[in-house]
Structures are given as structure tokens and as C-alpha cells.
Short mmCIF file of C-alpha atoms in Angstrom, two decimals:
data_model
loop_
_atom_site.label_atom_id
_atom_site.label_comp_id
_atom_site.label_asym_id
_atom_site.label_seq_id
_atom_site.Cartn_x
_atom_site.Cartn_y
_atom_site.Cartn_z
CA MET A 27 0.00 0.00 0.00
CA SER A 28 1.27 3.46 -0.90
CA ASN A 29 0.39 5.79 1.96
CA ALA A 30 2.86 8.60 1.45
CA ILE A 31 3.22 11.58 -0.87
CA PHE A 32 6.45 11.15 -2.80
CA HIS A 33 8.53 13.98 -4.24
CA ILE A 34 10.91 14.34 -7.19
CA ASP A 35 13.39 17.21 -6.90
CA VAL A 36 13.88 19.67 -9.75
CA PRO A 37 16.42 17.86 -11.96
CA ALA A 38 19.76 19.22 -13.07
CA ASN A 39 20.79 18.77 -16.68
CA GLU A 40 23.05 15.80 -17.28
CA PRO A 41 26.67 17.05 -17.57
CA VAL A 42 28.11 16.80 -21.07
CA LEU A 43 31.47 15.05 -21.05
CA ASN A 44 34.13 16.60 -23.30
CA TYR A 45 36.07 13.51 -24.49
CA ALA A 46 39.36 15.39 -24.44
CA PRO A 47 42.55 13.46 -25.21
CA GLY A 48 43.61 11.45 -22.17
CA SER A 49 40.18 11.59 -20.51
CA PRO A 50 38.64 8.38 -19.13
CA GLU A 51 35.42 8.92 -21.10
CA ARG A 52 37.42 9.08 -24.34
CA ALA A 53 39.14 5.79 -23.53
CA ASN A 54 35.83 4.15 -22.62
CA LEU A 55 34.17 5.34 -25.81
CA LYS A 56 37.06 4.22 -28.00
CA ALA A 57 36.84 0.78 -26.40
CA ALA A 58 33.07 0.65 -26.96
CA LEU A 59 33.50 1.61 -30.62
CA LYS A 60 36.11 -1.10 -31.08
CA ALA A 61 33.92 -3.71 -29.40
CA ALA A 62 30.87 -2.77 -31.47
CA LYS A 63 32.79 -3.03 -34.72
CA ALA A 64 34.39 -6.33 -33.78
CA LYS A 65 31.30 -8.40 -34.46
CA ALA A 66 28.09 -8.17 -36.45
CA VAL A 67 24.99 -8.50 -34.29
CA GLU A 68 21.40 -9.57 -34.77
CA LEU A 69 19.01 -6.67 -34.11
CA PRO A 70 15.69 -8.03 -32.88
CA ALA A 71 12.27 -6.49 -32.68
CA PHE A 72 10.82 -6.46 -29.15
CA ILE A 73 7.21 -7.61 -28.76
CA ASN A 74 5.82 -8.39 -25.32
CA GLY A 75 9.34 -8.69 -23.99
CA GLU A 76 10.30 -11.28 -26.58
CA ARG A 77 13.12 -10.78 -29.08
CA ILE A 78 11.83 -11.41 -32.60
CA LEU A 79 14.20 -12.32 -35.43
CA GLU A 80 11.98 -13.10 -38.40
CA GLY A 81 11.13 -11.41 -41.66
CA GLU A 82 13.17 -9.95 -44.49
CA LYS A 83 16.84 -9.82 -43.46
CA VAL A 84 18.39 -6.35 -43.90
CA SER A 85 22.05 -5.47 -43.35
CA VAL A 86 23.13 -2.42 -41.33
CA HIS A 87 26.26 -0.44 -42.19
CA PRO A 88 27.83 2.76 -40.85
CA PRO A 89 26.96 5.63 -43.23
CA HIS A 90 30.64 6.62 -43.23
CA GLU A 91 31.92 3.08 -43.90
CA ARG A 92 29.60 1.34 -46.31
CA ASP A 93 31.64 -1.86 -46.55
CA HIS A 94 31.57 -2.61 -42.83
CA LEU A 95 28.75 -4.78 -41.48
CA LEU A 96 27.33 -3.79 -38.09
CA GLY A 97 24.59 -6.39 -38.11
CA HIS A 98 21.16 -7.28 -39.43
CA PHE A 99 17.59 -6.43 -38.59
CA TYR A 100 14.51 -8.21 -39.87
CA ARG A 101 11.86 -6.14 -41.58
CA GLY A 102 8.63 -7.05 -39.87
CA THR A 103 5.32 -8.32 -41.15
CA GLU A 104 1.68 -7.40 -40.60
CA ASP A 105 1.59 -10.13 -37.95
CA HIS A 106 4.20 -8.22 -35.95
CA VAL A 107 1.94 -5.17 -35.91
CA HIS A 108 -1.04 -7.16 -34.64
CA GLN A 109 1.15 -8.88 -32.04
CA ALA A 110 2.55 -5.56 -30.85
CA ILE A 111 -0.93 -4.05 -30.49
CA ASP A 112 -2.17 -7.12 -28.64
CA ALA A 113 0.84 -7.06 -26.32
CA ALA A 114 0.37 -3.37 -25.58
CA LEU A 115 -3.33 -3.73 -24.82
CA ALA A 116 -2.66 -6.75 -22.62
CA ALA A 117 -0.16 -4.73 -20.57
CA LYS A 118 -2.37 -1.66 -20.37
CA GLU A 119 -4.52 -2.36 -17.31
CA SER A 120 -1.62 -3.31 -15.07
CA TRP A 121 0.64 -0.47 -16.24
CA ALA A 122 -2.07 2.16 -15.93
CA ALA A 123 -2.83 0.96 -12.40
CA THR A 124 0.83 1.15 -11.40
CA PRO A 125 1.33 4.13 -9.04
CA TRP A 126 2.77 7.15 -10.82
CA HIS A 127 5.93 7.17 -8.72
CA GLU A 128 6.64 3.54 -9.64
CA ARG A 129 6.29 4.36 -13.33
CA ALA A 130 8.53 7.38 -12.84
CA ALA A 131 11.09 5.19 -11.06
CA VAL A 132 11.57 3.13 -14.22
CA PHE A 133 12.65 6.16 -16.21
CA LEU A 134 14.64 7.75 -13.39
CA ARG A 135 16.54 4.49 -13.15
CA ALA A 136 16.97 4.44 -16.94
CA ALA A 137 18.58 7.88 -16.72
CA ASP A 138 21.06 6.75 -14.09
CA LEU A 139 21.89 3.60 -16.04
CA LEU A 140 22.36 5.63 -19.19
CA SER A 141 24.64 8.16 -17.51
CA GLY A 142 26.66 5.29 -16.07
CA PRO A 143 27.10 1.77 -17.46
CA PHE A 144 25.16 2.35 -20.71
CA ARG A 145 26.87 5.64 -21.60
CA ALA A 146 29.72 4.50 -23.81
CA ARG A 147 27.65 1.80 -25.48
CA MET A 148 24.76 4.14 -26.35
CA ASN A 149 27.15 6.74 -27.70
CA ALA A 150 29.05 4.16 -29.74
CA ALA A 151 25.83 2.79 -31.25
CA THR A 152 24.71 6.30 -32.20
CA MET A 153 28.08 7.19 -33.66
CA LEU A 154 28.35 4.06 -35.77
CA GLY A 155 24.72 3.72 -36.81
CA GLN A 156 23.93 7.38 -37.44
CA SER A 157 27.42 8.81 -38.17
CA LYS A 158 27.59 11.30 -35.32
CA ASN A 159 30.88 12.49 -33.89
CA ALA A 160 31.56 11.94 -30.21
CA TYR A 161 30.26 15.34 -29.09
CA GLN A 162 27.08 15.19 -31.15
CA ALA A 163 26.38 11.69 -29.84
CA GLU A 164 27.02 12.73 -26.23
CA ILE A 165 24.68 15.74 -26.29
CA ASP A 166 21.96 13.62 -27.92
CA ALA A 167 22.07 9.97 -26.96
CA VAL A 168 23.16 10.50 -23.37
CA ALA A 169 22.72 14.06 -22.09
CA GLU A 170 19.41 14.91 -23.76
CA LEU A 171 17.94 11.46 -23.21
CA CYS A 172 18.83 11.52 -19.50
CA ASP A 173 17.20 14.95 -19.35
CA PHE A 174 14.04 13.71 -21.04
CA PHE A 175 13.71 10.89 -18.51
CA ARG A 176 14.36 13.03 -15.44
CA PHE A 177 12.52 16.19 -16.41
CA ASN A 178 9.50 14.28 -17.70
CA ALA A 179 9.17 12.54 -14.33
CA TYR A 180 9.37 15.90 -12.56
CA PHE A 181 6.92 17.58 -14.94
CA TYR A 182 4.44 14.73 -14.56
CA GLN A 183 4.61 15.10 -10.80
CA GLU A 184 3.83 18.80 -11.14
CA ILE A 185 0.91 18.14 -13.51
CA ILE A 186 -0.84 15.72 -11.19
CA LYS A 187 -0.50 18.12 -8.27
CA GLU A 188 -2.94 20.48 -9.96
CA GLN A 189 -6.38 20.18 -8.37
CA PRO A 190 -9.55 22.29 -8.39
CA LEU A 191 -9.10 25.58 -6.57
CA HIS A 192 -12.20 25.26 -4.42
CA SER A 193 -14.54 22.64 -2.94
CA PRO A 194 -17.54 24.41 -1.32
CA LYS A 195 -18.94 22.55 1.66
CA PRO A 196 -20.19 19.82 1.67
CA THR A 197 -18.34 18.77 -1.52
CA TRP A 198 -14.88 17.58 -2.43
CA ASN A 199 -13.62 18.16 -5.99
CA LYS A 200 -10.73 16.09 -7.27
CA VAL A 201 -8.99 15.58 -10.61
CA GLU A 202 -7.22 12.37 -11.54
CA TYR A 203 -4.96 12.04 -14.54
CA ARG A 204 -5.67 8.93 -16.58
CA PRO A 205 -3.73 7.58 -19.55
CA LEU A 206 -5.48 7.57 -22.91
CA GLU A 207 -7.94 4.78 -23.63
CA GLY A 208 -6.13 2.51 -26.08
CA PHE A 209 -2.55 2.42 -27.39
CA VAL A 210 -0.17 5.12 -28.64
CA VAL A 211 1.88 4.80 -31.82
CA ALA A 212 5.37 6.32 -31.79
CA ILE A 213 7.03 6.90 -35.18
CA THR A 214 10.56 8.18 -34.72
CA PRO A 215 13.37 9.66 -36.87
CA PHE A 216 16.98 8.68 -37.48
CA ASN A 217 18.65 11.91 -36.44
CA PHE A 218 18.24 11.91 -32.66
CA THR A 219 18.54 8.83 -30.47
CA SER A 220 17.01 10.86 -27.64
CA ILE A 221 13.89 11.67 -29.66
CA ALA A 222 13.58 8.03 -30.73
CA ALA A 223 13.48 6.99 -27.07
CA ASN A 224 11.39 9.88 -25.77
CA LEU A 225 8.51 9.51 -28.21
CA PRO A 226 7.39 6.16 -26.72
CA ALA A 227 8.75 6.90 -23.23
CA ALA A 228 6.83 10.13 -22.59
CA PRO A 229 3.39 8.54 -23.16
CA ALA A 230 4.49 5.44 -21.22
CA LEU A 231 5.43 7.53 -18.19
CA CYS A 232 1.84 8.82 -18.19
CA GLY A 233 0.51 5.24 -18.02
CA ASN A 234 0.05 4.60 -21.74
CA VAL A 235 1.23 1.60 -23.76
CA CYS A 236 3.02 2.00 -27.07
CA VAL A 237 3.80 0.50 -30.43
CA TRP A 238 7.10 2.02 -31.55
CA LYS A 239 8.33 2.11 -35.15
CA PRO A 240 11.80 3.67 -35.53
CA SER A 241 13.52 4.81 -38.68
CA GLU A 242 15.34 1.84 -40.22
CA THR A 243 18.57 3.87 -40.14
CA GLN A 244 18.31 4.23 -36.34
CA ILE A 245 17.58 0.60 -35.47
CA TYR A 246 21.17 -0.07 -34.35
CA SER A 247 20.78 2.32 -31.38
CA ALA A 248 17.05 1.58 -30.95
CA VAL A 249 17.94 -1.93 -29.78
CA VAL A 250 20.23 -0.44 -27.11
CA ILE A 251 17.33 1.78 -26.00
CA MET A 252 15.08 -1.25 -25.52
CA GLU A 253 17.79 -3.03 -23.58
CA LEU A 254 18.10 0.07 -21.40
CA PHE A 255 14.34 0.03 -20.76
CA GLU A 256 14.51 -3.63 -19.82
CA ALA A 257 17.42 -3.04 -17.46
CA ALA A 258 15.45 -0.21 -15.83
CA GLY A 259 12.54 -2.56 -15.10
CA LEU A 260 9.98 -1.56 -17.74
CA PRO A 261 7.33 -4.31 -17.79
CA LYS A 262 6.97 -6.34 -20.96
CA GLY A 263 4.42 -5.11 -23.45
CA VAL A 264 4.44 -1.47 -22.34
CA ILE A 265 6.68 -0.46 -25.26
CA ASN A 266 6.88 -2.76 -28.28
CA LEU A 267 9.53 -2.11 -30.94
CA ILE A 268 8.71 -3.27 -34.48
CA TYR A 269 10.30 -2.85 -37.92
CA THR A 270 7.33 -3.36 -40.22
CA ASP A 271 7.24 -1.16 -43.30
CA GLY A 272 5.47 2.14 -42.63
CA PRO A 273 2.51 1.81 -45.00
CA LYS A 274 1.85 -1.77 -43.88
CA MET A 275 1.94 -0.76 -40.24
CA GLY A 276 -0.16 2.34 -40.82
CA ASP A 277 -2.85 0.38 -42.59
CA ILE A 278 -3.34 -1.61 -39.39
CA VAL A 279 -2.75 0.79 -36.51
CA PHE A 280 -4.72 3.72 -37.92
CA LYS A 281 -7.75 1.52 -38.56
CA HIS A 282 -7.70 -0.05 -35.11
CA ARG A 283 -10.53 0.90 -32.78
CA GLU A 284 -8.14 1.22 -29.83
CA PHE A 285 -5.77 3.65 -31.55
CA ALA A 286 -5.47 6.53 -29.06
CA GLY A 287 -2.61 8.73 -30.18
CA LEU A 288 0.30 9.37 -32.52
CA HIS A 289 3.66 10.70 -31.33
CA PHE A 290 5.62 11.54 -34.46
CA THR A 291 8.84 13.14 -35.60
CA GLY A 292 9.67 13.05 -39.31
CA SER A 293 8.85 14.70 -42.58
CA THR A 294 6.01 17.12 -43.08
CA GLY A 295 4.63 15.14 -46.01
CA VAL A 296 4.42 11.90 -44.04
CA PHE A 297 2.83 13.62 -41.05
CA GLN A 298 0.19 15.26 -43.21
CA HIS A 299 -0.57 11.91 -44.84
CA LEU A 300 -0.95 10.21 -41.45
CA TRP A 301 -3.20 13.00 -40.23
CA LYS A 302 -5.44 12.45 -43.25
CA GLU A 303 -5.55 8.73 -42.58
CA ILE A 304 -6.55 9.35 -38.98
CA GLY A 305 -9.22 11.79 -40.15
CA ASN A 306 -10.59 9.29 -42.62
CA ASN A 307 -11.00 6.75 -39.82
CA ILE A 308 -12.16 9.12 -37.10
CA SER A 309 -15.60 7.57 -36.68
CA SER A 310 -14.16 4.14 -35.95
CA TYR A 311 -12.08 5.08 -32.90
CA ARG A 312 -13.12 4.69 -29.29
CA SER A 313 -11.86 8.23 -28.57
CA TYR A 314 -10.56 11.16 -30.57
CA PRO A 315 -6.84 10.38 -30.99
CA ARG A 316 -4.19 12.78 -29.80
CA VAL A 317 -1.94 13.72 -32.71
CA VAL A 318 1.43 15.22 -31.80
CA GLY A 319 4.06 15.84 -34.44
CA GLU A 320 7.32 17.68 -35.00
CA THR A 321 8.23 17.83 -38.66
CA GLY A 322 10.43 19.85 -41.00
CA GLY A 323 12.10 23.21 -40.83
CA LYS A 324 13.74 25.80 -43.04
CA ASP A 325 15.54 27.49 -40.23
CA PHE A 326 17.02 30.94 -40.53
CA ILE A 327 19.65 33.32 -39.25
CA ALA A 328 18.73 36.99 -39.80
CA VAL A 329 21.54 39.43 -39.10
CA HIS A 330 21.21 43.17 -38.40
CA PRO A 331 24.03 45.55 -39.38
CA SER A 332 24.76 46.17 -35.67
CA SER A 333 25.88 42.56 -35.19
CA ASN A 334 29.29 41.12 -34.39
CA PRO A 335 30.61 39.47 -37.61
CA ASP A 336 32.66 36.80 -35.81
CA GLN A 337 29.70 35.71 -33.72
CA VAL A 338 27.59 35.44 -36.86
CA ALA A 339 30.21 33.40 -38.72
CA VAL A 340 30.53 30.90 -35.87
CA ALA A 341 26.75 30.58 -35.55
CA CYS A 342 26.42 29.95 -39.28
CA LEU A 343 29.07 27.24 -39.25
CA ARG A 344 27.85 25.45 -36.15
CA GLY A 345 24.18 25.97 -36.89
CA ALA A 346 24.40 24.73 -40.47
CA PHE A 347 27.03 22.00 -40.40
CA GLU A 348 26.98 20.18 -37.05
CA PHE A 349 25.77 16.62 -37.67
CA GLN A 350 25.98 17.41 -41.39
CA GLY A 351 22.95 19.72 -41.19
CA GLN A 352 20.66 16.78 -40.38
CA LYS A 353 18.93 18.49 -37.49
CA CYS A 354 15.37 19.74 -37.83
CA SER A 355 16.71 22.94 -36.29
CA ALA A 356 19.76 23.33 -38.56
CA ALA A 357 20.33 26.74 -40.13
CA SER A 358 19.85 26.44 -43.87
CA ARG A 359 19.20 30.07 -44.89
CA ALA A 360 20.91 33.23 -43.73
CA TYR A 361 20.20 36.91 -44.39
CA LEU A 362 23.34 38.99 -44.02
CA PRO A 363 23.82 42.79 -44.39
CA ALA A 364 26.09 44.03 -47.16
CA SER A 365 28.20 46.07 -44.74
CA LEU A 366 29.12 42.99 -42.68
CA TRP A 367 29.26 40.43 -45.47
CA PRO A 368 32.99 40.78 -46.28
CA ALA A 369 34.00 40.24 -42.63
CA ILE A 370 31.53 37.38 -42.10
CA LYS A 371 32.61 35.72 -45.34
CA GLU A 372 36.29 35.95 -44.48
CA ARG A 373 35.84 34.38 -41.04
CA LEU A 374 33.35 31.74 -42.22
CA LEU A 375 35.51 30.53 -45.11
CA ALA A 376 38.66 30.56 -42.97
CA ASP A 377 36.97 28.39 -40.34
CA MET A 378 35.52 26.05 -42.95
CA LYS A 379 38.99 25.36 -44.32
CA THR A 380 39.88 23.82 -40.95
CA LEU A 381 36.98 21.36 -40.92
CA LYS A 382 37.95 17.72 -41.24
CA MET A 383 35.57 15.13 -42.68
CA GLY A 384 35.64 11.35 -42.28
CA THR A 385 34.92 8.48 -39.93
CA VAL A 386 33.49 9.03 -36.45
CA GLU A 387 36.32 6.96 -35.00
CA ASP A 388 38.75 9.80 -35.75
CA PHE A 389 37.79 12.31 -33.07
CA GLY A 390 39.40 15.09 -35.10
CA ASN A 391 36.60 14.94 -37.67
CA PHE A 392 33.95 17.63 -37.26
CA ILE A 393 32.02 16.39 -40.33
CA ASN A 394 30.89 12.82 -40.87
CA ALA A 395 28.57 11.16 -43.39
CA VAL A 396 24.91 11.83 -44.18
CA ILE A 397 22.57 9.05 -43.17
CA ASP A 398 22.04 7.00 -46.37
CA GLU A 399 22.19 6.93 -50.14
CA ARG A 400 18.74 8.40 -50.66
CA ALA A 401 19.62 11.42 -48.52
CA PHE A 402 23.00 11.70 -50.27
CA ASP A 403 21.43 11.75 -53.73
CA LYS A 404 18.80 14.28 -52.71
CA ILE A 405 21.32 16.69 -51.18
CA ALA A 406 23.72 16.29 -54.10
CA GLY A 407 20.84 17.08 -56.45
CA TYR A 408 20.17 20.36 -54.67
CA ILE A 409 23.86 21.29 -54.87
CA ASP A 410 24.08 20.41 -58.58
CA GLY A 411 20.94 22.42 -59.25
CA GLU A 412 22.68 25.58 -58.05
CA LYS A 413 25.94 25.15 -59.95
CA ASP A 414 24.76 26.58 -63.24
CA LYS A 415 22.35 29.20 -61.95
CA ALA A 416 23.22 32.78 -62.81
CA THR A 417 21.79 33.88 -59.47
CA SER A 418 23.87 31.47 -57.36
CA GLU A 419 27.52 31.05 -56.48
CA ILE A 420 28.99 28.19 -54.47
CA ILE A 421 31.74 29.79 -52.38
CA ALA A 422 32.62 26.74 -50.26
CA GLY A 423 32.20 23.00 -50.69
CA GLY A 424 30.00 21.69 -53.46
CA GLY A 425 31.72 18.32 -53.66
CA TYR A 426 30.49 14.89 -52.64
CA ASP A 427 31.59 11.25 -52.80
CA LYS A 428 29.74 8.06 -51.87
CA SER A 429 32.36 5.50 -52.87
CA LYS A 430 33.27 4.64 -49.27
CA GLY A 431 30.69 6.55 -47.27
CA PHE A 432 27.99 9.14 -47.88
CA PHE A 433 30.22 12.20 -47.62
CA ILE A 434 29.08 15.66 -48.70
CA GLU A 435 31.27 18.70 -48.23
CA PRO A 436 29.80 21.51 -46.13
CA THR A 437 28.48 23.81 -48.82
CA VAL A 438 27.81 27.55 -48.80
CA ILE A 439 25.76 29.07 -51.60
CA VAL A 440 25.36 32.82 -52.08
CA THR A 441 22.26 33.81 -54.01
CA THR A 442 20.86 37.05 -55.35
CA ASP A 443 17.40 35.50 -55.40
CA PRO A 444 15.86 35.37 -51.90
CA ARG A 445 13.19 33.01 -53.21
CA SER A 446 15.58 30.51 -54.77
CA THR A 447 15.03 26.79 -54.35
CA THR A 448 17.66 26.34 -51.64
CA MET A 449 16.30 29.34 -49.71
CA GLU A 450 12.80 27.87 -49.66
CA GLU A 451 12.94 24.07 -49.59
CA GLU A 452 14.12 21.85 -46.74
CA ILE A 453 17.31 20.05 -47.77
CA PHE A 454 18.28 18.31 -44.52
CA GLY A 455 21.97 18.30 -45.27
CA PRO A 456 25.14 20.41 -44.97
CA VAL A 457 23.99 23.23 -47.25
CA LEU A 458 23.67 26.88 -46.18
CA THR A 459 22.31 29.47 -48.61
CA ILE A 460 23.08 33.12 -47.95
CA TYR A 461 21.22 36.17 -49.24
CA VAL A 462 23.07 39.46 -48.86
CA TYR A 463 20.72 42.43 -48.42
CA GLU A 464 21.36 46.14 -48.47
CA ASP A 465 21.61 47.60 -44.99
CA ASP A 466 18.62 49.90 -45.46
CA GLN A 467 16.40 46.89 -46.32
CA TRP A 468 16.15 45.41 -42.81
CA GLU A 469 12.38 45.76 -42.59
CA GLU A 470 11.88 44.18 -45.99
CA THR A 471 14.29 41.40 -45.03
CA LEU A 472 12.28 40.55 -41.93
CA LYS A 473 9.22 40.16 -44.14
CA LEU A 474 11.21 37.86 -46.42
CA VAL A 475 12.26 35.74 -43.47
CA ASP A 476 8.65 35.41 -42.32
CA THR A 477 7.11 34.61 -45.69
CA THR A 478 9.70 32.58 -47.59
CA SER A 479 9.10 29.18 -45.97
CA PRO A 480 5.99 27.22 -44.95
CA TYR A 481 7.87 26.09 -41.84
CA ALA A 482 8.22 27.71 -38.44
CA LEU A 483 10.56 25.57 -36.35
CA THR A 484 13.68 27.50 -35.34
CA GLY A 485 15.29 30.78 -36.21
CA ALA A 486 17.85 33.24 -34.93
CA ILE A 487 18.46 36.96 -35.10
CA PHE A 488 21.70 38.78 -34.45
CA ALA A 489 21.78 42.43 -33.36
CA GLN A 490 23.30 44.60 -30.63
CA ASP A 491 20.67 47.36 -30.57
CA ARG A 492 17.98 46.43 -28.01
CA ILE A 493 15.20 48.22 -29.88
CA VAL A 494 16.13 46.29 -33.02
CA ILE A 495 16.10 43.01 -31.08
CA ASN A 496 12.67 43.75 -29.65
CA HIS A 497 11.24 44.80 -32.98
CA ALA A 498 12.61 41.76 -34.85
CA THR A 499 11.34 39.44 -32.11
CA ARG A 500 7.83 40.86 -32.61
CA ALA A 501 8.04 40.91 -36.41
CA LEU A 502 9.04 37.23 -36.47
CA GLU A 503 6.61 36.19 -33.73
CA ASN A 504 5.17 33.32 -35.75
CA ALA A 505 8.23 32.45 -37.83
CA ALA A 506 9.78 30.06 -35.31
CA GLY A 507 8.63 28.03 -32.31
CA ASN A 508 12.18 28.20 -30.93
CA PHE A 509 13.61 31.69 -31.43
CA TYR A 510 17.20 32.58 -30.60
CA VAL A 511 18.81 35.98 -30.07
CA ASN A 512 22.54 36.23 -30.76
CA ASP A 513 22.89 32.46 -30.85
CA LYS A 514 22.69 29.63 -33.37
CA PRO A 515 19.19 28.14 -33.89
CA THR A 516 20.19 24.63 -32.76
CA GLY A 517 20.99 22.91 -29.48
CA ALA A 518 17.76 23.11 -27.47
CA VAL A 519 18.24 21.72 -23.95
CA VAL A 520 15.48 19.98 -21.99
CA GLY A 521 14.35 22.10 -19.07
CA GLN A 522 15.78 25.21 -20.72
CA GLN A 523 14.43 25.46 -24.26
CA PRO A 524 11.34 23.26 -24.79
CA PHE A 525 11.39 22.30 -28.46
CA GLY A 526 8.77 22.50 -31.20
CA GLY A 527 7.43 24.64 -34.00
CA ALA A 528 4.19 25.53 -35.71
CA ARG A 529 2.99 26.22 -39.26
CA GLY A 530 4.33 23.39 -41.43
CA SER A 531 6.75 22.31 -38.68
CA GLY A 532 4.29 20.53 -36.43
CA THR A 533 1.85 20.85 -33.57
CA ASN A 534 4.30 22.75 -31.30
CA ASP A 535 3.65 20.56 -28.28
CA LYS A 536 7.13 21.24 -26.93
CA ALA A 537 9.02 18.03 -26.26
CA GLY A 538 10.83 18.22 -22.95
CA SER A 539 8.07 20.14 -21.19
CA ALA A 540 4.83 19.59 -19.31
CA LEU A 541 2.96 20.72 -22.43
CA ASN A 542 3.92 17.53 -24.24
CA LEU A 543 3.02 15.25 -21.35
CA GLN A 544 -0.44 16.80 -21.10
CA ARG A 545 -1.24 15.41 -24.54
CA TRP A 546 -0.91 11.85 -23.18
CA ILE A 547 -3.27 12.40 -20.25
CA SER A 548 -7.07 12.29 -20.05
CA PRO A 549 -8.17 14.09 -16.87
CA ARG A 550 -11.21 12.96 -14.92
CA LEU A 551 -13.03 15.29 -12.52
CA ILE A 552 -14.58 13.62 -9.49
CA LYS A 553 -17.07 15.56 -7.39
CA GLU A 554 -18.18 13.98 -4.14
CA ASN A 555 -21.04 15.34 -2.06
CA PHE A 556 -20.76 14.54 1.64
CA ALA A 557 -24.34 15.60 2.39
CA ALA A 558 -26.48 15.14 -0.69
CA PRO A 559 -29.78 17.10 -0.84
CA LEU A 560 -32.92 15.40 0.43
CA ASP A 561 -35.38 17.73 -1.34
CA TYR A 562 -35.46 18.65 -5.00
CA ARG A 563 -36.97 22.12 -4.29
CA TYR A 564 -34.79 25.24 -4.62
CA ALA A 565 -35.48 28.27 -2.44
CA PHE A 566 -36.85 30.34 -5.32
CA LEU A 567 -39.81 27.96 -5.50
CA GLY A 568 -41.08 29.04 -2.10
CA GLU A 569 -44.40 30.89 -1.77
CA GLU A 570 -44.50 34.66 -1.03
#
């Protein structure tokens, strides 16, 4: 029996280790990378706690080393989808009835395991499977994921504390916070291990059960996530990991009566398609499903003439080219004033000449490979499309090679057309397009920033003048869900910068905040009357 009120302290963000030469974390990570590469592994699906190795066999290779075999996964069948749904629904009653602090304990324990014995292994899996350098893996697969687990538990505690403000005598008003009625589907991307884990974990913390479909290019680290959940004591069936092809899975889950919610990160086109499918089936569901999605971005840096050129150059390089520009938040368009352009250009190009590109195992490489051949071909097509345009000039990069790995040089395009293809369309690669405006066109440039893209995920402005900062912040009020002043538009930290955007970028439900958790809760108000009326008559019915 639980007869106490438990308390979770306000978490601190997980420290980011620096992996400097000679550090113990560097040695541990190098050893984990070596061990992971030493043998190919079987990558099972997880249904009701069972490891499933059946279906079409698919090989997994590091994007930066195409000839090396990391292992195999098995593309699932329709049967796997049905089994995963059945397992989730079978686990639902027990998991929903588990006290909130016991559910929270699973994920608090997962955070401590991840920051300790799982740290090097999770980072190594992310580095090898998704071609992230050591720092990018650390801030994602360990630091951010630990933060998701810990802050979500704290935020959930704060949500359930909220009760009606008043209970007039002789009544008592109470609110309880139920999970959704049915199962939640989590569809997750390749680019962040932390997002892949959080999308099923956040609903599960709230008492929901999940069917989780990851990107096929993230399966190598997804298996480590499931093993982490198991080690933390997550009961079988609460989260079920399957690899069935998206359309096959969707045809089953989105027609199921017990479908209760979708937690999605991926492309705008796919999200819109899924939303339509859900709408087409709306009359068949037990409840109206919760639909939460974070999708694409065409993220900007807008620079006022009062800005510091060196700060702008560094923000452009980091914002555009970390993790090869494969962040939803990555800067892909910049608006720079003519008066500062020569200084920004000089610093940016000088810094770019120092960038090294290659395998993640060489910790001196800032740039690694893009995720797969389809992404490589798409990005290369955008670059080639600008090479012969009279309005465009490639001033850095422009090269690419997929003979050994999917390597694309960080590329900077300068355009005289602010509505050019690479200023408007999401590329999701290491390509930054710059439009140089005349200094007296700041107001017009702000309008360009706001109207050029259908997205509204992240964006940054640079300026020193406080009035300018305030005005630009207001002018671009709806242009970005995460808005940065004198900083790059990437690197949101849980508990500091809740993440999400609107317009074509998603439902802006802010992962890493209480706002997101509230989508996975169905409140129930309970009013109890301690002295119920014995007469139906109200006073106004009395005779004069």
C-alpha cells in the first residue's frame, strides 16, 4: 500500500562530457566503438518482452563506412503489428494501475543507467549507426535522453498536483490524470537517439502503452534503448519495438478501434498523410486520438548591421554543419547585411577550411557522413541544381563522394534571389544558402524571413541594438517556435528550451516540457457530495 506523498526534486541537466585526449570517457568510448565493430549482431524487434528475429533480413552499415557490417535487422510483417498491439493492450490495465511514482522510477533508473554503465555503449551505437561524432552523440544519446527521462518525471509530478481551486462545503472536488484509452503509436526519426526513445517513453510515463516504429537507419541504437528500458525494469508489453514497413503498419494501426494517439517526428509530407488517414477513420475510434508531431524546418539566421561578424560566422558554421545539417533545427538560410558580409565571409571561409571530414572513429573529424544513399542523392541534387544558376555562387564546398561513405562537403551558396530553391525548400543536409541584403532593407528582409518558408521551427536573429532586437522578435513572432537571439538556432536543452514549431513544422507541443506530457493524459473530474440534498426544491420555489 502506498500511503505517502512522494517527491521528485527539480532535476539538473546531465553534464556533457568533453572527451578530451587522455580523458577516461574518451578511452571508454574508444573501447566501446572497437567492441561494437568487432562483431556483427542480430538486431531483434521487441514484442511483449520477446526478441523477434523473423522477416526480411536487412544489413546495417555505418553511413561513413559502407563496406563494414554492423549487423542485421529483420523487416517485420503485418503479424508483428497485430502482435505488438495485442501485447500493448494486454499490458495496459496493469501499467495504468501502477502508481505514478513507480512508473517514474523506471525512467529515473533508466537515466542513471544511461549516464553510467550504458553511456559508452549508447554513444558508440549512435556514432556508428547514425554517423555522429563523439560530441554530437554525447549531447543527444546520453545528455538529452537523461534529461528527457528526469525532467519528464518531474513535470508529470507537477501536472498531477494540480487540483480544483475550491470545494464548497459539503463537496470535495478532485482531478485524476488517466492515460489515454487505447494504445499510442510512436514513429521516430533517425537523427536523434534521444527523440527516438522519448517519443514512446513520454506517453508510457503517463501510463500509456506504445507500439514504436523507428527509422530503419536508427535501429542499431534503438535496440540499445530497448535493452536500457529492460534493465530499468519496464514491464513487458508497455513499449513494443517493431520494424514493419510504414505503410503496412499504418494500414493496421490507424484503422484499429483502440488507436489513441500518434507521437511523431519526421517529414512534413508523411505527417500530413498520417493526419489524413486518422481523419478518414475518425468515426471508428473509441476516442478522438491525440496527434502530436514535429516535422520539418527551413531554419534561418537573420543578421542586423549592428551585429558582431565573428559571432555570426561561428553561428552559421555550427548551426548549419553540425551533424551534417541533419537536425530539424539546422540553419539552412541566412540573411546577411552588405556592410558585414565581407568580414563574415572571411571568417566563415577561414573556419571552414579547418573542418575535417571522415569516420566518427577519428575524433578530429567535425564532419561525418549523411545518413544514407537516398539522402546523399537528394542533397547532391540540390547542390548540382545551383551550380549553373546565374543567381547562385557556391563559395565553399560543393563536392560529394559516396564510394566509401555518404560524404558531402559543407556547402555555402550565395544567391541574389531570396526566393531561390535552396532558400525555400528543406534540404536536410550540410547546405547553407546566404542572401546578402542592403543595410537599409532590414524591414523588408524581416518580411522575407517570415514569408519565404511554410515552416516555423527555429530561427535566430543577431543584433546589438535592443530596440532592433525587440522589434525583430515581434516581427518574427510566428516564424519560429524556438527563437534565438545572438545564438545559433540549434541545441535546445530539456528544461531550458522546450522544443517545437508551428505552421508546417508541427503541432508545437514542446518536447521536454509539461505541455507535451499533457497530450498523453485524459483528466477525470470527481465531485463527491458529503451531504447530498434530500429535497429537490430550490429556495426560489417558495411561496411569497
